């Protein structure tokens, strides 16, 4: 996802600034509205449901009434018909909207709005809101109607969506309806098989450690799914225990909530095989659980349960950890008291920083509008005041959600035109006064170094993250992306301990010195959830999602632009498997494509990379020569730094973007090596490597005559190099660069000169030794011939 240059927190604070968004004013003028105009014409769109992904990305279900088209299946059950299409919308963190209209070929009954309070036409859907809607026949608003949309949507891990729907062979008999499910991605593609029946009967037995007490989940029981911090899931379902008839007055548990824990990459296809535990039990007769709402908080998991006892509704908050250990159970006694509203219909939303919200959608018979009431609670189950208590006008469904930065979203009836829909944004105070968000959408992160929107460059080789609790490494990743193309610069797992250092509250991450190497670029750092755990409880912690920790590279000026001698000639080596594949392919096309990837990933201008397409086979591996030309302007890195960048990215390819594509064919044990012995081997025969020697043949001959009688150790002058101005005049430019880069640049000329002289000297030594060998062998052969001739 591309992150634009404007500060992300501005987007987060005011929710989103979308493509076709304008501010809508109403009676709640102090609040902001998010408006979106659909790309297709039709009946006015309605927001039927809103869900959120872990990072705050929104998933919205849109429906359109279609009173002009009669759907036979809706007429059979006397319900309202909708346009027979599934519309889903993704609202990204940068404000853009992606339209998803998958073609699932669902049964037409899925596009009927149903009334589940009519026992004749009862359909079981989990946690549907009980809403006050106007009775069309007798104008009676005291009758509760549970309006059912057969289609429900659930965000899984990005970019996947779980869609539940109805399947039936007889649309007139609602009691025979079955709930099915399918997984689709953000492109509308089906990503699951066709075995999608969620409920196989009226009740399903739940496995327990005590086989003498069977647990059953009935098909009409409430159920909710939590996406956990460690990328797994928790299914919280209502269960019932079958007791013998003579135990009607027993104090044994009669039911409650059972949590199933599904680990990441679990391959089991039926939830009865998952590990689980009871998180809440009821032991009194005539008590039933009507609804359950669960989600993750800053550290733990929280559920709000409504328990019906003798027509009185009670609400209980439950907090439990990732192992199923219940940390708290409290009855919510401070319930809202609104004249004319029932206590039986409050729904709940869990606040990300602690606390929760109770809400209710009701129809007002005086002004014929629908309103939503919300009440916020802290971690002690006490009400906390909102900036404006409401109620807030909403649409037919009262769809709502909570974002990661404690903003309440509510479907609004206001729209800028007949093909638009809007969401009202209501700021909610944090439910835990001890939790402070320092800008990371994570109250557990105290600070980072560099901080948000700081300046970085190639000398930035460490990132620090400080938490408010003592932490230990877990299994998640730290990933650095380049914002302009969303490419990975470095990704390291918490299990790679050589890249990390922990000092109780702070983790330090080692960064390669070529990661922030591009002029005027923007980068963002992502910390996966479950990257670290609490030391005290071993509980996995939430991370820092994309678009939050933004870093900007400085506008450096490269003053290290030399003449043509600054070009570097080197070589890369393919792995054994890649070498075998290379020999079967078009060699020139492969090498050119490889250089194209170098240019994009290092990055470097493609014109600075060249080759003669001549390769060598050494020990069954392909060695390819590559030339890095001098920088063309002051915004480009010098060839010596590009050489270092390329070498690093090959050696550490498993944690850089070189892990993908053709660059993964490179041998990381070889890296990128400057050509030395390879130059002697090919010598004058190869114009690409030996060009220097051909152009300076006379000079080489003179140096050969001078150096022939002596064993000249040229490189010893490096010991005294700093006393000569030629080697010290550029030191001032490197005060902010690491020591290795300083030495590399200071002695670059001396090293090259020394290497040339060594090549000449060694070549001469080889020539002398070979000549001596030829002379000796000639004498031996001559003596042998003389002796043979005498015989």
GROMACS .gro file of N, CA and C in nm, residues 205-216 258 272-278:
model
   60
  205UNK      N    1  -2.171  -3.184   1.926
  205UNK     CA    2  -2.104  -3.210   2.053
  205UNK      C    3  -1.966  -3.146   2.054
  206UNK      N    4  -1.931  -3.086   2.167
  206UNK     CA    5  -1.802  -3.022   2.185
  206UNK      C    6  -1.714  -3.112   2.270
  207UNK      N    7  -1.591  -3.143   2.226
  207UNK     CA    8  -1.504  -3.232   2.305
  207UNK      C    9  -1.458  -3.165   2.434
  208UNK      N   10  -1.455  -3.241   2.544
  208UNK     CA   11  -1.407  -3.191   2.673
  208UNK      C   12  -1.319  -3.296   2.737
  209UNK      N   13  -1.248  -3.255   2.841
  209UNK     CA   14  -1.163  -3.349   2.914
  209UNK      C   15  -1.247  -3.444   2.998
  210UNK      N   16  -1.364  -3.395   3.042
  210UNK     CA   17  -1.454  -3.479   3.122
  210UNK      C   18  -1.562  -3.536   3.030
  211UNK      N   19  -1.547  -3.662   2.990
  211UNK     CA   20  -1.641  -3.723   2.896
  211UNK      C   21  -1.776  -3.753   2.960
  212UNK      N   22  -1.785  -3.743   3.094
  212UNK     CA   23  -1.911  -3.769   3.162
  212UNK      C   24  -2.008  -3.651   3.153
  213UNK      N   25  -1.956  -3.535   3.111
  213UNK     CA   26  -2.041  -3.416   3.098
  213UNK      C   27  -2.034  -3.370   2.952
  214UNK      N   28  -2.127  -3.415   2.868
  214UNK     CA   29  -2.122  -3.377   2.726
  214UNK      C   30  -2.166  -3.232   2.705
  215UNK      N   31  -2.091  -3.159   2.623
  215UNK     CA   32  -2.126  -3.022   2.588
  215UNK      C   33  -2.178  -3.021   2.445
  216UNK      N   34  -2.281  -2.938   2.422
  216UNK     CA   35  -2.338  -2.928   2.288
  216UNK      C   36  -2.350  -2.782   2.249
  258UNK      N   37  -1.761  -2.132   2.551
  258UNK     CA   38  -1.644  -2.216   2.528
  258UNK      C   39  -1.560  -2.149   2.420
  272UNK      N   40  -1.421  -2.908   1.620
  272UNK     CA   41  -1.427  -2.998   1.735
  272UNK      C   42  -1.289  -3.056   1.767
  273UNK      N   43  -1.194  -3.040   1.674
  273UNK     CA   44  -1.060  -3.092   1.699
  273UNK      C   45  -0.967  -2.986   1.757
  274UNK      N   46  -1.015  -2.864   1.774
  274UNK     CA   47  -0.932  -2.758   1.828
  274UNK      C   48  -0.928  -2.766   1.981
  275UNK      N   49  -0.819  -2.717   2.037
  275UNK     CA   50  -0.812  -2.708   2.183
  275UNK      C   51  -0.902  -2.594   2.230
  276UNK      N   52  -0.957  -2.609   2.349
  276UNK     CA   53  -1.048  -2.507   2.398
  276UNK      C   54  -1.063  -2.511   2.548
  277UNK      N   55  -1.135  -2.413   2.600
  277UNK     CA   56  -1.158  -2.403   2.743
  277UNK      C   57  -1.285  -2.324   2.768
  278UNK      N   58  -1.349  -2.350   2.884
  278UNK     CA   59  -1.466  -2.272   2.923
  278UNK      C   60  -1.420  -2.139   2.982
   0.00000   0.00000   0.00000
